[in-house]
PDB file of C-alpha atoms in Angstrom:
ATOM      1  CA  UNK M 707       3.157 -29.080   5.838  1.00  0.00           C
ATOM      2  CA  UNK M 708       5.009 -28.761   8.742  1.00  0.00           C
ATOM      3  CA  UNK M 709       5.899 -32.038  11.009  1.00  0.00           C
ATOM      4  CA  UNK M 710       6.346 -31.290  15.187  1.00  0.00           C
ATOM      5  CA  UNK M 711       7.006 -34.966  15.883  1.00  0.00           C
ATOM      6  CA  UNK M 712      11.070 -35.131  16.263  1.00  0.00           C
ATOM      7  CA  UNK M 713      10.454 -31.957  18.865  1.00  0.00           C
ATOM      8  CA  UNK M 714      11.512 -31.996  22.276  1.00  0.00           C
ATOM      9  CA  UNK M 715      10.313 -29.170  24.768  1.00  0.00           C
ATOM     10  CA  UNK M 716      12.544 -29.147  27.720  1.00  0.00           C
ATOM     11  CA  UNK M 717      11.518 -27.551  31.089  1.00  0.00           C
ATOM     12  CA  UNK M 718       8.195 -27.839  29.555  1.00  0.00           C
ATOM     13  CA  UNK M 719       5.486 -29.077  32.377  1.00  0.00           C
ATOM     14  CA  UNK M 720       5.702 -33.157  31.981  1.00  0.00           C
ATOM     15  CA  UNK M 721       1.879 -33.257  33.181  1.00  0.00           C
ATOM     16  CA  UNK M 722       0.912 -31.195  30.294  1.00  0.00           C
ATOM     17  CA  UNK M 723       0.769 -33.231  26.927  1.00  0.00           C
ATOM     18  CA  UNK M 724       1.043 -31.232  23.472  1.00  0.00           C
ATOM     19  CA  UNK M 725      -1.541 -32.528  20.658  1.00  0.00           C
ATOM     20  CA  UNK M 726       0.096 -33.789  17.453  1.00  0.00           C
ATOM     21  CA  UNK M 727      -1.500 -30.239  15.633  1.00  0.00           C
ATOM     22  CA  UNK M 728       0.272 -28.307  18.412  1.00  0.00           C
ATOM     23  CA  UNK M 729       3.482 -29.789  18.001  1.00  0.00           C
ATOM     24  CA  UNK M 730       2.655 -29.350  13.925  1.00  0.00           C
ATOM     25  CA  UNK M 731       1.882 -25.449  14.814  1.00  0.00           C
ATOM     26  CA  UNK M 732       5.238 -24.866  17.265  1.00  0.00           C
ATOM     27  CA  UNK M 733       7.074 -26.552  13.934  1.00  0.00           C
ATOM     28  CA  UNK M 734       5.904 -24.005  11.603  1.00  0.00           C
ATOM     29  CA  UNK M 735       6.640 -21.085  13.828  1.00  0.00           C
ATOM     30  CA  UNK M 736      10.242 -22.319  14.425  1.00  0.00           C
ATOM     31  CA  UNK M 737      11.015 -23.348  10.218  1.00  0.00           C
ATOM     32  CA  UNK M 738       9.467 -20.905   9.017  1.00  0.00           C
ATOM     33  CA  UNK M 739      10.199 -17.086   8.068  1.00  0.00           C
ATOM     34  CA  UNK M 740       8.774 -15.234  11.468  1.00  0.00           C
ATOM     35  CA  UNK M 741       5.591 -14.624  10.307  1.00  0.00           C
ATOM     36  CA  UNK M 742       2.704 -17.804  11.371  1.00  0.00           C
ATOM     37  CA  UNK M 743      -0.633 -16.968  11.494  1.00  0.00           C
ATOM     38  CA  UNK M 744      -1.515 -19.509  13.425  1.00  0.00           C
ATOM     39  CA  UNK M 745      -5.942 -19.499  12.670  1.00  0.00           C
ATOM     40  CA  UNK M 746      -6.677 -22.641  14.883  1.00  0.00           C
ATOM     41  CA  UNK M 747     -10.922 -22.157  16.360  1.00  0.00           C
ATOM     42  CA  UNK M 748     -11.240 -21.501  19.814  1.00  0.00           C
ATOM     43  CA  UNK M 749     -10.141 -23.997  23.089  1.00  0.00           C
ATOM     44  CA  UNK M 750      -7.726 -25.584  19.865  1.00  0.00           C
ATOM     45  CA  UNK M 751      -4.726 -24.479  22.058  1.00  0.00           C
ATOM     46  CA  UNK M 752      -2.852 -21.376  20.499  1.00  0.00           C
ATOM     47  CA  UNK M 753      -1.849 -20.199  23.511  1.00  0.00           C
ATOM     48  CA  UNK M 754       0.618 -23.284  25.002  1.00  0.00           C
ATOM     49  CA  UNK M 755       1.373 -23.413  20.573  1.00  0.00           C
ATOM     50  CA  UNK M 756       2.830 -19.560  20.809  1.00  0.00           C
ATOM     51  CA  UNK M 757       4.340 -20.015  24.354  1.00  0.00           C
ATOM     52  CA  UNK M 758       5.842 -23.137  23.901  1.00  0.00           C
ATOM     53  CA  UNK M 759       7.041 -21.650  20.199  1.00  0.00           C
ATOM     54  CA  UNK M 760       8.444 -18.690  21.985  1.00  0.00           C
ATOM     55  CA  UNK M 761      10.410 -21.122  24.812  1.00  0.00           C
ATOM     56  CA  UNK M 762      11.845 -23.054  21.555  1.00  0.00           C
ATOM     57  CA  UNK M 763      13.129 -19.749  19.451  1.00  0.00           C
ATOM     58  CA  UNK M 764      14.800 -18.976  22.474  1.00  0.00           C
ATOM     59  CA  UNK M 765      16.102 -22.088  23.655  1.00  0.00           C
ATOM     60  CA  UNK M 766      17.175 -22.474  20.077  1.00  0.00           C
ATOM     61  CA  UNK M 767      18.821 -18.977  19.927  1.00  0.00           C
ATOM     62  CA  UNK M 768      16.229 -18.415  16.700  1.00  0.00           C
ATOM     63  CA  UNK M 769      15.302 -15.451  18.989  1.00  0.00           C
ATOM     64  CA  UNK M 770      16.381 -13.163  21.622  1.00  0.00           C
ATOM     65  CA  UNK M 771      13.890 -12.090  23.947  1.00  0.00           C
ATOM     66  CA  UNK M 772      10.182 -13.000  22.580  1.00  0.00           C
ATOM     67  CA  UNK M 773       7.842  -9.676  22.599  1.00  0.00           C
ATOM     68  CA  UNK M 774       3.862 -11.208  22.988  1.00  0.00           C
ATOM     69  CA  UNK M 775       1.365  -8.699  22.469  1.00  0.00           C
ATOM     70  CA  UNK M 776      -2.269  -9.486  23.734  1.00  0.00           C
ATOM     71  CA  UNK M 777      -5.579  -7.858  23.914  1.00  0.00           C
ATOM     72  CA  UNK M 778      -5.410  -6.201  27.035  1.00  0.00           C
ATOM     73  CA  UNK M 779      -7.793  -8.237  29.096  1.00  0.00           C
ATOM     74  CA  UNK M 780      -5.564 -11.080  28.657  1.00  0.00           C
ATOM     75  CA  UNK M 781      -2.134  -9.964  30.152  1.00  0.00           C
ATOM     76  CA  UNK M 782      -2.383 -11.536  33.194  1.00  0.00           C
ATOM     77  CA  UNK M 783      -4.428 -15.027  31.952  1.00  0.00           C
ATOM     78  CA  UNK M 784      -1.544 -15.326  29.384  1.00  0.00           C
ATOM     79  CA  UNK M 785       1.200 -14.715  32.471  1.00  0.00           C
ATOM     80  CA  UNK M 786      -0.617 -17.688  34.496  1.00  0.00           C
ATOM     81  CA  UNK M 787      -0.797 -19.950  31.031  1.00  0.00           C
ATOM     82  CA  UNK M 788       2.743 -19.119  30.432  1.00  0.00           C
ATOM     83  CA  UNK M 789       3.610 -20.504  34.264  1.00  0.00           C
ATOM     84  CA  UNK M 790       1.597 -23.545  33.739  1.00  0.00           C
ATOM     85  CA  UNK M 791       2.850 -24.473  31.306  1.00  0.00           C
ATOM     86  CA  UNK M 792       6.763 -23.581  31.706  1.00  0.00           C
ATOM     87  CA  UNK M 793       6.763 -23.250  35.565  1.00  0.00           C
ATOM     88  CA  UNK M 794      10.405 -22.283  35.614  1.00  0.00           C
ATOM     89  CA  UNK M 795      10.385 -19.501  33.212  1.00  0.00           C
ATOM     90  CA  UNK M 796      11.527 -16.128  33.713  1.00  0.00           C
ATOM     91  CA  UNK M 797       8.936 -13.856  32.003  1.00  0.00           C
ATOM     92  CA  UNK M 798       7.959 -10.093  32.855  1.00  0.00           C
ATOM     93  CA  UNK M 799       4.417  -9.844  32.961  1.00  0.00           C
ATOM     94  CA  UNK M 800       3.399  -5.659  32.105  1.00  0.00           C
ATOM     95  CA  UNK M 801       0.442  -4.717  33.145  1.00  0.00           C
ATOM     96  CA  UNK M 802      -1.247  -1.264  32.903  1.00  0.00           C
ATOM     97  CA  UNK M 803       0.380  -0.379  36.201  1.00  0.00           C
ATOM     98  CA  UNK M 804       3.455  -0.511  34.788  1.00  0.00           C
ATOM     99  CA  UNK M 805       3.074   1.603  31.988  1.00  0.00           C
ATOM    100  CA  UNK M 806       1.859   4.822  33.810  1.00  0.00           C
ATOM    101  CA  UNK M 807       3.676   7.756  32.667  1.00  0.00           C
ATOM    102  CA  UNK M 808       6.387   7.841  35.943  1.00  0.00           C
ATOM    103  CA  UNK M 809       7.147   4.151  35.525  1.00  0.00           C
ATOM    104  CA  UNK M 810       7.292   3.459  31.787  1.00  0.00           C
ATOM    105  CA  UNK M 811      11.130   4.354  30.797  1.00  0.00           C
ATOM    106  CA  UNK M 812      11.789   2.342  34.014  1.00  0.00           C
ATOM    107  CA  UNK M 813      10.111  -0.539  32.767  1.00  0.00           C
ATOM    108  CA  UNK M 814      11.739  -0.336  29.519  1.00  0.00           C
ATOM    109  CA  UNK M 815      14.753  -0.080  31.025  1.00  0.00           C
ATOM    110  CA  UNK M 816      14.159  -3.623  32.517  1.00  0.00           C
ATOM    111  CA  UNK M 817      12.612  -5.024  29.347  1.00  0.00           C
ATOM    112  CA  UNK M 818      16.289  -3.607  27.785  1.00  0.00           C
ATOM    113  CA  UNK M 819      18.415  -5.441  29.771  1.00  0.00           C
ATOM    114  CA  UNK M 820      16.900  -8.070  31.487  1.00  0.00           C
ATOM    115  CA  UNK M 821      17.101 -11.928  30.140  1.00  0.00           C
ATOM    116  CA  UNK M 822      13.422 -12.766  30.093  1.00  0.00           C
ATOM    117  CA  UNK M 823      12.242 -15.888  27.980  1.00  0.00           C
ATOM    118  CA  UNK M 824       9.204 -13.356  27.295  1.00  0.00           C
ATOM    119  CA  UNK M 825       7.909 -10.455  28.025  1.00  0.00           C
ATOM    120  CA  UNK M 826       4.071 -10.326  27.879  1.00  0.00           C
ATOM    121  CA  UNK M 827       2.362  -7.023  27.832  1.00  0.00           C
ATOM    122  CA  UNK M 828      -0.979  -5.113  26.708  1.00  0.00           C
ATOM    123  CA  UNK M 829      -1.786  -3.904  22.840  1.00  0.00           C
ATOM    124  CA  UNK M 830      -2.652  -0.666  24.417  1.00  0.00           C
ATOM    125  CA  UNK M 831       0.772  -0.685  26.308  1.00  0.00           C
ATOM    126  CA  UNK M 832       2.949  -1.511  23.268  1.00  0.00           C
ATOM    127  CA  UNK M 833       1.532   1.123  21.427  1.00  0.00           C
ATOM    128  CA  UNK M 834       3.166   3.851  23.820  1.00  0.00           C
ATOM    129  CA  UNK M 835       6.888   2.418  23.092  1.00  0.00           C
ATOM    130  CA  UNK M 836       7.862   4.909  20.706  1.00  0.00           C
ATOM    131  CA  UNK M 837      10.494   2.732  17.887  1.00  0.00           C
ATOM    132  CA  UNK M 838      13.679   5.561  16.644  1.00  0.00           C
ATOM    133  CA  UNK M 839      13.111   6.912  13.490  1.00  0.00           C
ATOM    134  CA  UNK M 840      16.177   4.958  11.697  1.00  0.00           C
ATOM    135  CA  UNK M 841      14.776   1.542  13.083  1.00  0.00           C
ATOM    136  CA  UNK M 842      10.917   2.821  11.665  1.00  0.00           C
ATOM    137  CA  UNK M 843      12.777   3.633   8.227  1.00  0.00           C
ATOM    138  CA  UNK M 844      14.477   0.171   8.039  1.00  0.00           C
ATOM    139  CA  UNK M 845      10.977  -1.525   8.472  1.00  0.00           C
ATOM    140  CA  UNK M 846       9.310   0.437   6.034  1.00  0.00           C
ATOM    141  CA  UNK M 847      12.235  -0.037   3.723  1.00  0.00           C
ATOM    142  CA  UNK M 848      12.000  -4.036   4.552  1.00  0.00           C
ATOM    143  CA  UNK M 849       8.184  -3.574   3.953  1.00  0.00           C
ATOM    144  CA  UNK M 850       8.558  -1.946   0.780  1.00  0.00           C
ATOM    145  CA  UNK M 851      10.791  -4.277  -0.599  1.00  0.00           C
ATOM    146  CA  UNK M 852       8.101  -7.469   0.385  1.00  0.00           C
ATOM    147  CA  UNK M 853       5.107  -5.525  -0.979  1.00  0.00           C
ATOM    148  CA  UNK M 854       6.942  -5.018  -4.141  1.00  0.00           C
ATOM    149  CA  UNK M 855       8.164  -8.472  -4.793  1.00  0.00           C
ATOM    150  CA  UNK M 856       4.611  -9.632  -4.021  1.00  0.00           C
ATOM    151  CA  UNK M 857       3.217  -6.908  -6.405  1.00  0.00           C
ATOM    152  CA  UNK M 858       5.384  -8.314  -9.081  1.00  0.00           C
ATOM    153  CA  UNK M 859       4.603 -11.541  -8.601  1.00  0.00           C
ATOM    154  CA  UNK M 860       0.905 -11.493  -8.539  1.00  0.00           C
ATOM    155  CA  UNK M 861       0.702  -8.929 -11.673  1.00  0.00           C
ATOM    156  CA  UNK M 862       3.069 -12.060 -13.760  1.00  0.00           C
ATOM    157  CA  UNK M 863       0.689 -14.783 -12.605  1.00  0.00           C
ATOM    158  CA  UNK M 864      -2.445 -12.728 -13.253  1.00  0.00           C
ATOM    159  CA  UNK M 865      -3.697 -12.891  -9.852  1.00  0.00           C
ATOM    160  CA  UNK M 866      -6.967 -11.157  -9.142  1.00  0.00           C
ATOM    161  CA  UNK M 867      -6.950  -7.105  -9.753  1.00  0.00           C
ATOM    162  CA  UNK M 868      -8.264  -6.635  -6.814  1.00  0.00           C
ATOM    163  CA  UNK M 869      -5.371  -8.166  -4.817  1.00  0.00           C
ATOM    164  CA  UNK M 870      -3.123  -6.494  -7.315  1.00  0.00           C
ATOM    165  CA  UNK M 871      -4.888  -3.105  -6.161  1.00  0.00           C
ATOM    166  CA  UNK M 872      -4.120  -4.021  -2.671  1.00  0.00           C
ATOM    167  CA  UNK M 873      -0.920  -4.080  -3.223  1.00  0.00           C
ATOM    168  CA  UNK M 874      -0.481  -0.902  -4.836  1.00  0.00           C
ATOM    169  CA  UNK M 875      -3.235   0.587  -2.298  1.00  0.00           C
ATOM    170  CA  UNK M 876      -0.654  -0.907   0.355  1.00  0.00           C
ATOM    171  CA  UNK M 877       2.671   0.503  -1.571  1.00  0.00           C
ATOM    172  CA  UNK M 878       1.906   3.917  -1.638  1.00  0.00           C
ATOM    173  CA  UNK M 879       1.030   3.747   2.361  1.00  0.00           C
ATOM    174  CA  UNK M 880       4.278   2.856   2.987  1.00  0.00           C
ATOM    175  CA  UNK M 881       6.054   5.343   0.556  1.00  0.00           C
ATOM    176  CA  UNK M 882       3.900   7.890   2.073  1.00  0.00           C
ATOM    177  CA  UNK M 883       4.991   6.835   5.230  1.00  0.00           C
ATOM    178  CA  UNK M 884       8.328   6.983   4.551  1.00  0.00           C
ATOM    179  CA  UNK M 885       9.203  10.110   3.855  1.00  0.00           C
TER     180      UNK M 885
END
């Protein structure tokens, strides 16, 4: 269990109060490995949980320049939650506008060097920034390396087969893929 009481959110909006499960969620994503799922039901505030968690990583130096992928008919309600609730953040908001052939390598030219505490943009527009093949190979390699200590693990503590199969299922993706 993960305990957000001792944390402090500077610049954060002092009109806006954080619930005691928020502040338990923003804990989690900053002690734990970089992966939170964070599987709260609607209106339970994930958004301000994940922005305020981004502002923290960063103010924290736990992270660099915080990459939040939505579906795309959320860009620009996430930009105005973002502002509300950190008014004096610096964030890039990417619509589909930006991500028209003629502008894109600008844009990721700006994402590249600009200090943003975020950069918010579109699942649809992510997918068209291409990764280089040696940074795809160290993923997959990273990847491979998880799966298999997981694989291990759940065939010595006799976890279901079909979880075990998933594993395998999921192993031979990535080998496939790596090549």
């Amino acid at each position: 269990e993960y305990n957000g009481d001792n944390l402090t959110f500077p610049n954060m909006n002092v009109n806006i109060g954080l619930r005691k499960h928020q502040r338990d969620a923003i804990a989690r994503i900053l002690y734990s490995s970089g992966n939170t799922l964070l599987a709260h039901c609607v209106g339970a505030g994930k958004t301000y949980e994940m922005v305020a968690g981004c502002m923290e990583l960063r103010r924290l130096g736990l992270a660099k320049k915080p990459l939040i992928v939505v579906p795309n008919h959320l860009v620009e309600d996430w930009g105005k939650e973002f502002y509300k609730l950190y008014p004096g953040a610096n964030i890039l908001v990417a619509n589909r506008k930006d991500f028209v052939k003629d502008k894109r390598k600008g844009l990721i030219s700006k994402i590249a060097t600009g200090d943003y505490d975020a950069i918010i943009m579109a699942h649809s527009s992510f997918e068209k920034i291409s990764v280089s093949d040696e940074t795809q190979k160290k993923f997959i390699e990273r990847e491979i390396e998880q799966i298999s200590t997981a694989l291990n693990s759940a065939e010595m503590e006799d976890t279901s087969s079909r979880t075990v199969k998933q594993y395998k299922q999921y192993l031979k993706m990535l080998k496939k893929n790596k090549k």
